[in-house]
Coordinates of C-alpha atoms in Angstrom, one line a residue:
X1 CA -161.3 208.0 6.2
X2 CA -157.4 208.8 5.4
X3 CA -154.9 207.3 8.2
X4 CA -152.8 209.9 8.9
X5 CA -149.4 209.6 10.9
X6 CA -151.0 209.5 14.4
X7 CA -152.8 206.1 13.2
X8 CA -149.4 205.4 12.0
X9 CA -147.8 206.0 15.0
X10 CA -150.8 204.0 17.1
X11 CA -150.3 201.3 14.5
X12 CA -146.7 200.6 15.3
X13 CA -147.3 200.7 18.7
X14 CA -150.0 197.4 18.3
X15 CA -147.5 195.8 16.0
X16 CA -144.9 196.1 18.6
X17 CA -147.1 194.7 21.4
X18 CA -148.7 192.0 19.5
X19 CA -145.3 190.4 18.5
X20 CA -143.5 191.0 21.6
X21 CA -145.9 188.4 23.5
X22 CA -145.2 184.9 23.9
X23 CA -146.7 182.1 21.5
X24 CA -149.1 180.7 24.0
X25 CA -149.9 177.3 21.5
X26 CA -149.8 173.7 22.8
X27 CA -146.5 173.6 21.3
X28 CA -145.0 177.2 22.1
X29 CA -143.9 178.4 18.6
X30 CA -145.4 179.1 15.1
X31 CA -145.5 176.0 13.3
X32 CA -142.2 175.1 11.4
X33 CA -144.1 175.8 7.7
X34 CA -146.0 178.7 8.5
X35 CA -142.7 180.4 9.9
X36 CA -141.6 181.7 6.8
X37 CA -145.2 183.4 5.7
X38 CA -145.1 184.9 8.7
X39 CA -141.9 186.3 9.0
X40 CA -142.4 187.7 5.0
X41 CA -145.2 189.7 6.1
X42 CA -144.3 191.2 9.9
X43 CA -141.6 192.1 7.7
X44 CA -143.4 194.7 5.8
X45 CA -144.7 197.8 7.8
X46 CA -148.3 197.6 6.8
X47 CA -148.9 194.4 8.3
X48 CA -148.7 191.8 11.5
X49 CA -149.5 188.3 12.2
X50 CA -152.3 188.0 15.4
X51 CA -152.3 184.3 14.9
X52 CA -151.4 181.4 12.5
X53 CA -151.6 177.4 11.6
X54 CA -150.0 175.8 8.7
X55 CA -152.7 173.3 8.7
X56 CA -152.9 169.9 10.3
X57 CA -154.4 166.4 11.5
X58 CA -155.4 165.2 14.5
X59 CA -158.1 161.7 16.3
X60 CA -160.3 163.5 18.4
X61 CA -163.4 162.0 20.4
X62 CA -166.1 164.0 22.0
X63 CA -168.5 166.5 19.8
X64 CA -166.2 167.6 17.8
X65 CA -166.4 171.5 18.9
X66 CA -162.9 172.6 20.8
X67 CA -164.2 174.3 24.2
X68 CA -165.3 173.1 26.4
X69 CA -168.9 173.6 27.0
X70 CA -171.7 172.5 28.9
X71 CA -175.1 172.2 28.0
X72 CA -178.0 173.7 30.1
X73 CA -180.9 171.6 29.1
X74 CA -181.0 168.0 30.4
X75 CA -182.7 166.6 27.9
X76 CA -181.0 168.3 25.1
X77 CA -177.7 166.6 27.3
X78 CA -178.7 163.3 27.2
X79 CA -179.8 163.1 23.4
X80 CA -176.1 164.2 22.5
X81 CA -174.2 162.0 25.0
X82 CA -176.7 159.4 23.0
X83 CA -175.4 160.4 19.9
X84 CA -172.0 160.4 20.8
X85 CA -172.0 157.3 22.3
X86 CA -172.1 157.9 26.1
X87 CA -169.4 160.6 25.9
X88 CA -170.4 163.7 28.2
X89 CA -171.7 167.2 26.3
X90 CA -169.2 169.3 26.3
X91 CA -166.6 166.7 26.3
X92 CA -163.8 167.3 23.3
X93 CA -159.9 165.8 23.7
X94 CA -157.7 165.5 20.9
X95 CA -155.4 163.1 20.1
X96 CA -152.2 162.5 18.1
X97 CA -152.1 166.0 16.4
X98 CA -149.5 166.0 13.8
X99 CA -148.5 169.5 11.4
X100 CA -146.2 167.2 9.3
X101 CA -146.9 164.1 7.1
X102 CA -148.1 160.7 8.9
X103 CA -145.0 158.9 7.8
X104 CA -146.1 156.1 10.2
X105 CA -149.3 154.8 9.2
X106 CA -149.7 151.8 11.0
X107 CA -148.5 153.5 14.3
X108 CA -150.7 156.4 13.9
X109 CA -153.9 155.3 13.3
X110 CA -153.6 151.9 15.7
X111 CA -156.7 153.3 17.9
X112 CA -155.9 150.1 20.1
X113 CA -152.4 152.5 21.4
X114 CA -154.6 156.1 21.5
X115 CA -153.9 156.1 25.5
X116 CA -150.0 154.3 25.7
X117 CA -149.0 156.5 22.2
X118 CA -150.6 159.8 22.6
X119 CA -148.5 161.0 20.1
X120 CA -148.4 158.2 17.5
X121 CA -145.7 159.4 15.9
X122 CA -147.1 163.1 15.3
X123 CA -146.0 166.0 17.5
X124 CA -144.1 165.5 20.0
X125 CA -146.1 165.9 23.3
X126 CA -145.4 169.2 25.1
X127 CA -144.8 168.6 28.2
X128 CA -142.7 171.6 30.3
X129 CA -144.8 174.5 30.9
X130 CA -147.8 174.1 29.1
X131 CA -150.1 175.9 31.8
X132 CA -147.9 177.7 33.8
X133 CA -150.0 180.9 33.2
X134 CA -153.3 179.3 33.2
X135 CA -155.6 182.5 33.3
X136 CA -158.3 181.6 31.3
X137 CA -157.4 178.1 30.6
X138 CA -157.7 177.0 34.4
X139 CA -160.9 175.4 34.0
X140 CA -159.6 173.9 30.5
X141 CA -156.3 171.8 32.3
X142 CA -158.8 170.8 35.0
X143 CA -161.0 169.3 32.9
X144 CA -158.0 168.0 30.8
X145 CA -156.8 166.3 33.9
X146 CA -160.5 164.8 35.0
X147 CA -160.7 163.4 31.2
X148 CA -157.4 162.7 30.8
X149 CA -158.5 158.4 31.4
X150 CA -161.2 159.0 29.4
X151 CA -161.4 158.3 25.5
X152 CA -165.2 156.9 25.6
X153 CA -167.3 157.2 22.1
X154 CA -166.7 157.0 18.3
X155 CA -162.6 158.3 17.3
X156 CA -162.8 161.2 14.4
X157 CA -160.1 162.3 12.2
X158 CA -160.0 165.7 11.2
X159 CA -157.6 167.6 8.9
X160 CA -157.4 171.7 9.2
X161 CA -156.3 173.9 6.6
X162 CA -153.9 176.8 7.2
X163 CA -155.3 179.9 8.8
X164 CA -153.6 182.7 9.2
X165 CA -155.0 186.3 10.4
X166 CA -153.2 189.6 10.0
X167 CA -153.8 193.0 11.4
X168 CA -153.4 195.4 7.8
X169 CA -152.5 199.5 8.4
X170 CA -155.4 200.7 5.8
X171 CA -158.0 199.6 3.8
X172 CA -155.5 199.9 0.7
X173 CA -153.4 197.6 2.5
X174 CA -155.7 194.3 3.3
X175 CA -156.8 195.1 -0.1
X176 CA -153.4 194.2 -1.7
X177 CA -152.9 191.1 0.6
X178 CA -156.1 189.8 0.0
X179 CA -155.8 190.3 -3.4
X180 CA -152.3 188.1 -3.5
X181 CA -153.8 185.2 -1.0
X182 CA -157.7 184.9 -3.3
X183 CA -155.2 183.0 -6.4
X184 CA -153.7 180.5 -3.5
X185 CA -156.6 180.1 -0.9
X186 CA -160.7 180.1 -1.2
X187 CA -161.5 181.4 1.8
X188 CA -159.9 185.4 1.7
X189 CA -162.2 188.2 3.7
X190 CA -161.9 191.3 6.1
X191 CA -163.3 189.5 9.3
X192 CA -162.7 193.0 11.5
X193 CA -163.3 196.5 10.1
X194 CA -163.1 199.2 12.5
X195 CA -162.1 202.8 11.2
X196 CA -165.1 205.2 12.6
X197 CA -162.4 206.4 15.1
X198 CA -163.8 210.2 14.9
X199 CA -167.3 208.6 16.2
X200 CA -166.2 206.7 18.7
X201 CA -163.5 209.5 20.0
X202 CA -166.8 211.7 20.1
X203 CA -168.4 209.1 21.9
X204 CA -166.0 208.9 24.8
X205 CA -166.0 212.7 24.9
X206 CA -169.6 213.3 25.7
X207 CA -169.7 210.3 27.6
X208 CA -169.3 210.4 31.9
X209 CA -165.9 208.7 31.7
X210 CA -162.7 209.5 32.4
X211 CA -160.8 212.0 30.5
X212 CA -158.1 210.8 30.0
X213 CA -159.2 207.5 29.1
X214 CA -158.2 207.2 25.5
X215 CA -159.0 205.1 21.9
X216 CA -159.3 201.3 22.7
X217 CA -156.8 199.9 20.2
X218 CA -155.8 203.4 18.8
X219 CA -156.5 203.7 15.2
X220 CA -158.5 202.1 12.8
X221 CA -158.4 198.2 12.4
X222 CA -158.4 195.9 9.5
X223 CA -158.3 192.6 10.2
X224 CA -158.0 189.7 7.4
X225 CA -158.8 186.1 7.3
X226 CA -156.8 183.3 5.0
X227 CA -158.6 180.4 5.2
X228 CA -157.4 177.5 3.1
X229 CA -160.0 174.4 1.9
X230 CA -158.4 171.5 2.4
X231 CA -160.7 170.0 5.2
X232 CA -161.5 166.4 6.2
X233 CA -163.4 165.3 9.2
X234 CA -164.2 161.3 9.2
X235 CA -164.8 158.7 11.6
X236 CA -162.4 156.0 12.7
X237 CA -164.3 153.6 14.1
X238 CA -168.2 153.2 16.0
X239 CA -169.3 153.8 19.7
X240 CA -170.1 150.7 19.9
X241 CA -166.6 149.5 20.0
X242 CA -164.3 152.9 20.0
X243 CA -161.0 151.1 20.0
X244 CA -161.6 148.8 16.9
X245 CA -161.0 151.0 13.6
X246 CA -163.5 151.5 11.2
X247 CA -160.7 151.7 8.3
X248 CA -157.5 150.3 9.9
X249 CA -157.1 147.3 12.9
X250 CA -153.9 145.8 14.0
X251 CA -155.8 142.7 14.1
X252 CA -156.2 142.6 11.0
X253 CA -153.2 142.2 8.7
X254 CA -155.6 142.6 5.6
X255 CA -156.5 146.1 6.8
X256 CA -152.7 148.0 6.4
X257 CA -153.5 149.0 3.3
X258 CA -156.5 151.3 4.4
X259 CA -154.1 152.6 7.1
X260 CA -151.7 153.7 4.2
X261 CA -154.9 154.9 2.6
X262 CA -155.7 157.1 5.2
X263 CA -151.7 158.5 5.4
X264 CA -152.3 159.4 1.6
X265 CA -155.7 161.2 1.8
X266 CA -153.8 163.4 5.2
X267 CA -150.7 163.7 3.1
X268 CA -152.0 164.9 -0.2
X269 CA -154.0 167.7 1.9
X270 CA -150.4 168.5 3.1
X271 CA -149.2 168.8 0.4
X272 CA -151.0 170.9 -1.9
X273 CA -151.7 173.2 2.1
X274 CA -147.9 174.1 1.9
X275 CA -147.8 174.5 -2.0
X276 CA -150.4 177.1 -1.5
X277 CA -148.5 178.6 1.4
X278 CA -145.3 178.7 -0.4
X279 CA -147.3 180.3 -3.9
X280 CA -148.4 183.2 -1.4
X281 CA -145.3 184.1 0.1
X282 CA -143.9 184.0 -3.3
X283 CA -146.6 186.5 -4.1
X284 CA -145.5 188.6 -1.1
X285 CA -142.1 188.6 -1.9
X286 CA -142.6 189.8 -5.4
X287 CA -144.7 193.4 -3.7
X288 CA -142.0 196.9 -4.1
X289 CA -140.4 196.7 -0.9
X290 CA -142.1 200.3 0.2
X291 CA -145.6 199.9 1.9
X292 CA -148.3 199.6 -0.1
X293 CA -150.0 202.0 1.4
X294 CA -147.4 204.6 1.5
X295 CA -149.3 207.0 -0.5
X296 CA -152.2 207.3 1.9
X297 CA -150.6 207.4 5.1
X298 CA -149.0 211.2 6.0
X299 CA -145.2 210.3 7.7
X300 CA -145.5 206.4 7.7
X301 CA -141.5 206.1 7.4
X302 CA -140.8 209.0 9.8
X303 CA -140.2 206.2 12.7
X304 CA -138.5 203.4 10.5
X305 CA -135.1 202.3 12.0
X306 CA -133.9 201.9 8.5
X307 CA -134.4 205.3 6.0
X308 CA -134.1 204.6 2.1
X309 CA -133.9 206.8 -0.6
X310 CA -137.6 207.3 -1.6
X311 CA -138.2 208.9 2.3
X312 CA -135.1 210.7 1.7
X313 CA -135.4 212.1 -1.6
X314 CA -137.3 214.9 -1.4
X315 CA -135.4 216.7 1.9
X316 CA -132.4 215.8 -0.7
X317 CA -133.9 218.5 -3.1
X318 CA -135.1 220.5 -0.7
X319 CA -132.7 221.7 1.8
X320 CA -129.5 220.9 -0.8
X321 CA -127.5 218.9 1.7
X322 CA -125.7 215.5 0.7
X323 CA -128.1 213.8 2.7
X324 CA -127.5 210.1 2.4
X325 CA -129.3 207.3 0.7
X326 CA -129.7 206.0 3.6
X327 CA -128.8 205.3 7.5
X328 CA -129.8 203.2 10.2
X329 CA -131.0 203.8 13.5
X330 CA -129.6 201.6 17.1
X331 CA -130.5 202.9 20.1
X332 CA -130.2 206.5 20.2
X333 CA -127.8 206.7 17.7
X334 CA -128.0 207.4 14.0
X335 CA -125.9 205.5 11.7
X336 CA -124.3 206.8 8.1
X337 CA -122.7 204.3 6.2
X338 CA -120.0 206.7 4.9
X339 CA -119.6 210.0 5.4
X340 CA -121.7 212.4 3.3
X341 CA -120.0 215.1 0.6
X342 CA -118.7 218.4 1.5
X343 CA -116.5 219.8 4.4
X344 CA -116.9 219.4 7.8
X345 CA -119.2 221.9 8.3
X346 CA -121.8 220.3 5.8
X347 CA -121.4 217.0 7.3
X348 CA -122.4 218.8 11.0
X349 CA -125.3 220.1 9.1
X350 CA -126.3 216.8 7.5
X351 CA -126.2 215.1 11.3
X352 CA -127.7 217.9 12.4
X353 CA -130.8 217.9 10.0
X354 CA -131.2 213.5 10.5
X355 CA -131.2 214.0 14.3
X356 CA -134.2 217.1 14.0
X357 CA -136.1 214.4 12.5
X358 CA -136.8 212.5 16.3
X359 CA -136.4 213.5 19.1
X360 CA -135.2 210.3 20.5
X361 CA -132.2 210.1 18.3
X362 CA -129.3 212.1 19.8
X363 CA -126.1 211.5 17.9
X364 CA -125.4 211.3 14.3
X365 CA -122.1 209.0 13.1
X366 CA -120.7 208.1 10.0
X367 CA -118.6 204.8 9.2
X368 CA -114.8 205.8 8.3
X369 CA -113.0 202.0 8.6
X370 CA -114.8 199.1 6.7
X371 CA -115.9 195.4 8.5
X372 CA -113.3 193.4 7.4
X373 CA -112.2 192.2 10.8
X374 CA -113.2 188.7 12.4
X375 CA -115.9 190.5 14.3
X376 CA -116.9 192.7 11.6
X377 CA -116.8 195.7 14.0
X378 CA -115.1 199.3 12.5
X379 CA -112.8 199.6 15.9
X380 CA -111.3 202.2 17.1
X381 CA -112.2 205.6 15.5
X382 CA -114.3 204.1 13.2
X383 CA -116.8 206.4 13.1
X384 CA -116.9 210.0 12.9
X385 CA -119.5 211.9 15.2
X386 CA -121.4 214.5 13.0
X387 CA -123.9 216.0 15.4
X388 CA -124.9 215.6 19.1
X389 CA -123.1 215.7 22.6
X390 CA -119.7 214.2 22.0
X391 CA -120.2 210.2 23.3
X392 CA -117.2 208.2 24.0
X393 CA -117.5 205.3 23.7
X394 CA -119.9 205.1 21.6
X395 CA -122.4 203.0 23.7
X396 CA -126.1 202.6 23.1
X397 CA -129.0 200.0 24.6
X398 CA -131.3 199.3 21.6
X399 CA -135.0 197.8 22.0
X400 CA -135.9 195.3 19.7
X401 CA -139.7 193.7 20.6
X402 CA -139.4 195.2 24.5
X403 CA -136.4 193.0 24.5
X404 CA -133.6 195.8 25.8
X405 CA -129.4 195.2 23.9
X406 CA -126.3 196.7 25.6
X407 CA -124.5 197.6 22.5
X408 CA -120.3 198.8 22.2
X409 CA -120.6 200.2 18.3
X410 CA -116.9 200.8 17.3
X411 CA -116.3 197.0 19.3
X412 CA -119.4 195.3 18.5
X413 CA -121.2 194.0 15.2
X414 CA -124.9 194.8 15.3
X415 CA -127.7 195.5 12.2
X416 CA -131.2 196.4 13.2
X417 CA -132.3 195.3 9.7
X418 CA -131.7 191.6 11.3
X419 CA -135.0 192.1 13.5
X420 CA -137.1 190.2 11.2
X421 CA -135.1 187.4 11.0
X422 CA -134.5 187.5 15.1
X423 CA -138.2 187.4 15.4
X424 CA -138.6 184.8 13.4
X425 CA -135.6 182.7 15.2
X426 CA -137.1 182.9 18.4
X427 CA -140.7 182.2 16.8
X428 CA -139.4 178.6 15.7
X429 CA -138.2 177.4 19.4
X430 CA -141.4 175.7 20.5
X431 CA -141.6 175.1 24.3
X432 CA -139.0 173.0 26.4
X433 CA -136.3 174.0 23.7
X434 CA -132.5 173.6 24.9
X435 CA -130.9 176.2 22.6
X436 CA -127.2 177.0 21.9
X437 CA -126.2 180.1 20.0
X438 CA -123.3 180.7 18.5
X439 CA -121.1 183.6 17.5
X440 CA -123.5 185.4 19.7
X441 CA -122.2 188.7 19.1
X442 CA -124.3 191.4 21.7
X443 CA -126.7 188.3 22.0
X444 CA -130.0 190.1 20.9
X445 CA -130.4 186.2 19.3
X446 CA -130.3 185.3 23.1
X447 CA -132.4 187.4 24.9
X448 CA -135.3 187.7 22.8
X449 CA -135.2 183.8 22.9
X450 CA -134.7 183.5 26.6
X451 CA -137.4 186.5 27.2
X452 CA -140.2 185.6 25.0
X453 CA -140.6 181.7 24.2
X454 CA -140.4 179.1 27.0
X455 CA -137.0 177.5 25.8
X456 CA -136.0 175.2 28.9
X457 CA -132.2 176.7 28.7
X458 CA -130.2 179.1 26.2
X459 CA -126.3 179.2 25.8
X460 CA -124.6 182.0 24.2
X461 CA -121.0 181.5 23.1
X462 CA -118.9 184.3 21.7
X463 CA -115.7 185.3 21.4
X464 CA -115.5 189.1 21.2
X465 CA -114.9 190.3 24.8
X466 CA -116.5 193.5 24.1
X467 CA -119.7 191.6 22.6
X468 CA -119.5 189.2 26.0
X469 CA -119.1 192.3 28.6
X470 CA -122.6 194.2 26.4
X471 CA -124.5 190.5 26.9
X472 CA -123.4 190.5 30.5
X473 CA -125.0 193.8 30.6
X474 CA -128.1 193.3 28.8
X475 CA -128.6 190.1 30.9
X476 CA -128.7 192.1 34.1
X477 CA -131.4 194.8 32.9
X478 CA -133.4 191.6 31.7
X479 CA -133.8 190.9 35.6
X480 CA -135.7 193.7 35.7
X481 CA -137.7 193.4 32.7
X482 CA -141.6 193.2 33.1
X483 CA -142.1 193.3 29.3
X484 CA -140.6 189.5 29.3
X485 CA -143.6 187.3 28.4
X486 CA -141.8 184.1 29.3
X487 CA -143.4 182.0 32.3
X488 CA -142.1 183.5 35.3
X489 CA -140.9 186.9 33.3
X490 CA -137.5 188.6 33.4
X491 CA -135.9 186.8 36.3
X492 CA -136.4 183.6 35.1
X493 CA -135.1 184.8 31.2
X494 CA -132.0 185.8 32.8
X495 CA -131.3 182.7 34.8
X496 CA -131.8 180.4 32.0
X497 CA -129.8 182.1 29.8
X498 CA -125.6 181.2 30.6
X499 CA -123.0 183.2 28.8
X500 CA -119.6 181.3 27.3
X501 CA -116.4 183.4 26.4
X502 CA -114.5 181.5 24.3
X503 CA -113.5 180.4 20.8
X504 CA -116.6 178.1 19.1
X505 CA -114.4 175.3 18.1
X506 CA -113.0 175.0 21.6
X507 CA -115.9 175.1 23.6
X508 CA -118.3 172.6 21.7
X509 CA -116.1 169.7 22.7
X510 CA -116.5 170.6 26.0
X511 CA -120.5 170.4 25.8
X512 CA -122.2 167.0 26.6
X513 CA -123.3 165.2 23.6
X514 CA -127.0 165.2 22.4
X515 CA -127.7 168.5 25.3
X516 CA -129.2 170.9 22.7
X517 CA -132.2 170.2 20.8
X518 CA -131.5 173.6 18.4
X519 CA -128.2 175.7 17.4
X520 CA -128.7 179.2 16.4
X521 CA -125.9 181.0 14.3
X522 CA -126.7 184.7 13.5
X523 CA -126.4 185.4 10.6

């Protein structure tokens, strides 16, 4: 089966919805080294992440399987709590999970501290927010809190590998990336193949359900696995006597060097994990930057908020107008870098033509000043309007992730091609996050990491009054936001986000030493 551009379309729409939601890990973010792989591929129009681990080690105790279960048949109950040393079936808690190297050895595996050092010099231990929206994981922080005293039966350690999933356009497409992962990583297959839309659209049809209940998921579905193979899984120590280490005891002076042993064997795994990681983004990097699937799928550019010249080429030769190279799209409003060849009248027709293309787009303008100011903004008559109702000022509210920007275009520096890189900004705040951002600009930084992580607090500091009055703005329609997936949704995004007018350099005296635990500055 062909995608055409309604799977496209249905495509884009999944993309945009699986990436708008909030990270809902332990630690509330994409881990640090699988942020860039990541950000490389929801970068490319074929593709989105669904989920995502860069690999790491953690002590566990229980039966090793992370769920918890229980077991129906009693005697089937009894012979594992026997073999697991009295722990209950079912039973799994994790300790000291760490996505970096153990640079601590003795601390980290000293089983005799599991309870007083949960962390052991690993991740820090998330602490705001972690089940605020419980749904499904109600009965998971219950028993989290029963257990929480208990650490009965043998101690395992356990390295993962990365694992990453991602959500391809078309079959051409998951072929190409699995094709550039199989040199880096083992374990490479399409785990979800669903295109027998016609079938299933038949199937609701003839069916006794509603009409105008439509396509689950819309489209077909491609879904591959990455899997890397650098696992461990070994014991620490014996149910007889759980807090005394098989490898490692503090006790023991003698026994440091198997704790540094233990560091290397979780260190090397590290190592050659991000290798790997960093060899398939390179891989990634090195595709054409036009989809890979472009061939195959009828008007996959027709939506793009940046056009290029391969989309554009063709109308070129076709209607004979000095259409551009390429433009831009924020908001409503089309953007031309310069204004096209010919008189006046061509460059109405040019706008004209760009804003048939969608509906949704209802002015056409063309740059006339360059950026060379502080704020990088045209000014004044900057632009040129070629087509559409005459718009003075030239204000627009752009959506970026369900995320809504006020924006002032002759007053106000903004690039849509920076949505990658803001997406992959706000993936890196984990939860509890104080975050300051500077030379804020509109403050799209801002909002998309006060709306969609669980950042404790954000401050935005800018200087550009016009860029301070849009933020103010945006801030106010994020109230009323219900596509805000941060714990408490839009009226909570907006009240931990504070606004600062003012020069950089005068206000970060001002701020209390040590109050931020990450600075942003847009690029």
């Amino acid at each position: 089966m062909t995608p055409n551009k309604h799977h496209s379309t249905h495509f884009e729409t999944r993309k945009l919805t699986c990436l708008s939601k909030r990270d809902k890990s332990s630690a509330g973010r994409i881990d640090p080294k699988a942020v860039d792989v990541c950000a490389v591929i929801n970068d490319r129009e074929e593709y989105y992440t669904t989920s995502s681990c860069a690999g790491r080690c953690y002590m566990y105790c229980g039966d090793g399987i992370k769920s918890w279960h229980s077991v129906e048949n009693s005697q089937v109950q009894e012979a594992e709590e026997a073999d697991n040393g009295g722990t209950p079936a079912g039973f799994f808690r994790r300790f000291r999970v760490n996505h970096d190297l153990v640079r601590f050895p003795r601390r980290f595996f000293d089983l005799t501290t599991i309870e007083s050092d949960p962390s052991g010099g690993g991740d820090p231990i998330p602490q705001i927010g972690q089940f605020d929206q419980l749904g499904n994981n109600a009965q998971f922080a219950a028993k989290l809190q029963e257990n929480s005293h208990q650490s009965t039966g043998p101690v395992w350690l356990r390295f993962e590998p990365f694992i990453l999933h991602v959500m391809c356009r078309s079959m051409k497409s998951a072929s190409v990336l699995m094709n550039l992962a199989r040199p880096s990583f083992k374990n490479v297959g399409l785990t979800s193949w669903n295109d027998n839309v016609s079938e299933r659209r038949n199937e609701l049809k003839s069916s006794s359900k509603n009409d105008n209940e439509q396509l689950k998921g819309g489209g077909p579905r491609y879904l591959v696995s990455i899997v890397g193979d650098e696992g461990l899984d070994t014991p620490l120590s014996l149910p007889a006597s759980p807090d005394r280490g098989l490898f490692y005891d503090p006790r023991d002076e003698a026994s440091v060097k198997n704790a540094e042993w233990l560091a290397q064997l979780v260190n090397e795994r590290h190592t050659r994990n991000w290798k790997k990681i960093d060899r398939f983004v390179q891989a990634i990097r090195s595709l054409d930057d036009n989809p890979v699937d472009a061939s195959t799928i009828e008007g996959a550019d027709t939506f793009a908020l940046h056009q290029t010249d391969d989309s554009l080429k063709s109308a070129r030769e076709a209607t004979g107008l000095p259409i551009p190279r390429s433009f831009d799209v924020v908001g409503d409003v089309v953007i031309l870098n310069s204004l096209p060849e010919g008189d006046r009248e061509t460059q109405r027709m040019v706008g004209e033509w760009i804003t048939g293309r969608n509906k949704a787009w209802k002015i056409c303008i063309a740059r006339v000043n360059n950026l060379a100011t502080s704020d990088r903004c045209p000014g004044e008559g900057g632009y040129v309007q070629l087509a559409g109702h005459h718009r003075n000022p030239i204000v627009t509210s752009h959506y970026e992730y369900g995320i809504k920007a006020v924006i002032d275009l002759e007053h106000c520096f903004f690039s849509p091609r920076m949505a990658p890189e803001r997406l992959r900004l706000s993936q890196s705040v984990a939860r509890g996050e104080r975050v300051l951002v500077i030379f804020a600009g509109v403050g799209m930084e801002a909002l998309q990491i006060s709306a969609r992580t669980e950042a404790k607090s954000v401050l935005a500091v800018e200087k550009n009054s016009a860029a301070v009055e849009c933020l103010r703005r945006a801030r106010r329609m994020l109230e009323r936001n219900k596509t805000a997936t941060c714990p408490g949704g839009g009226e909570v995004a907006a009240q931990k986000l504070q606004i600062e007018e003012g020069d950089v350099l005068e206000i970060l005296p001002t701020l209390e030493e040590d109050s931020f635990d990450r600075i942003v500055a847009p690029r």
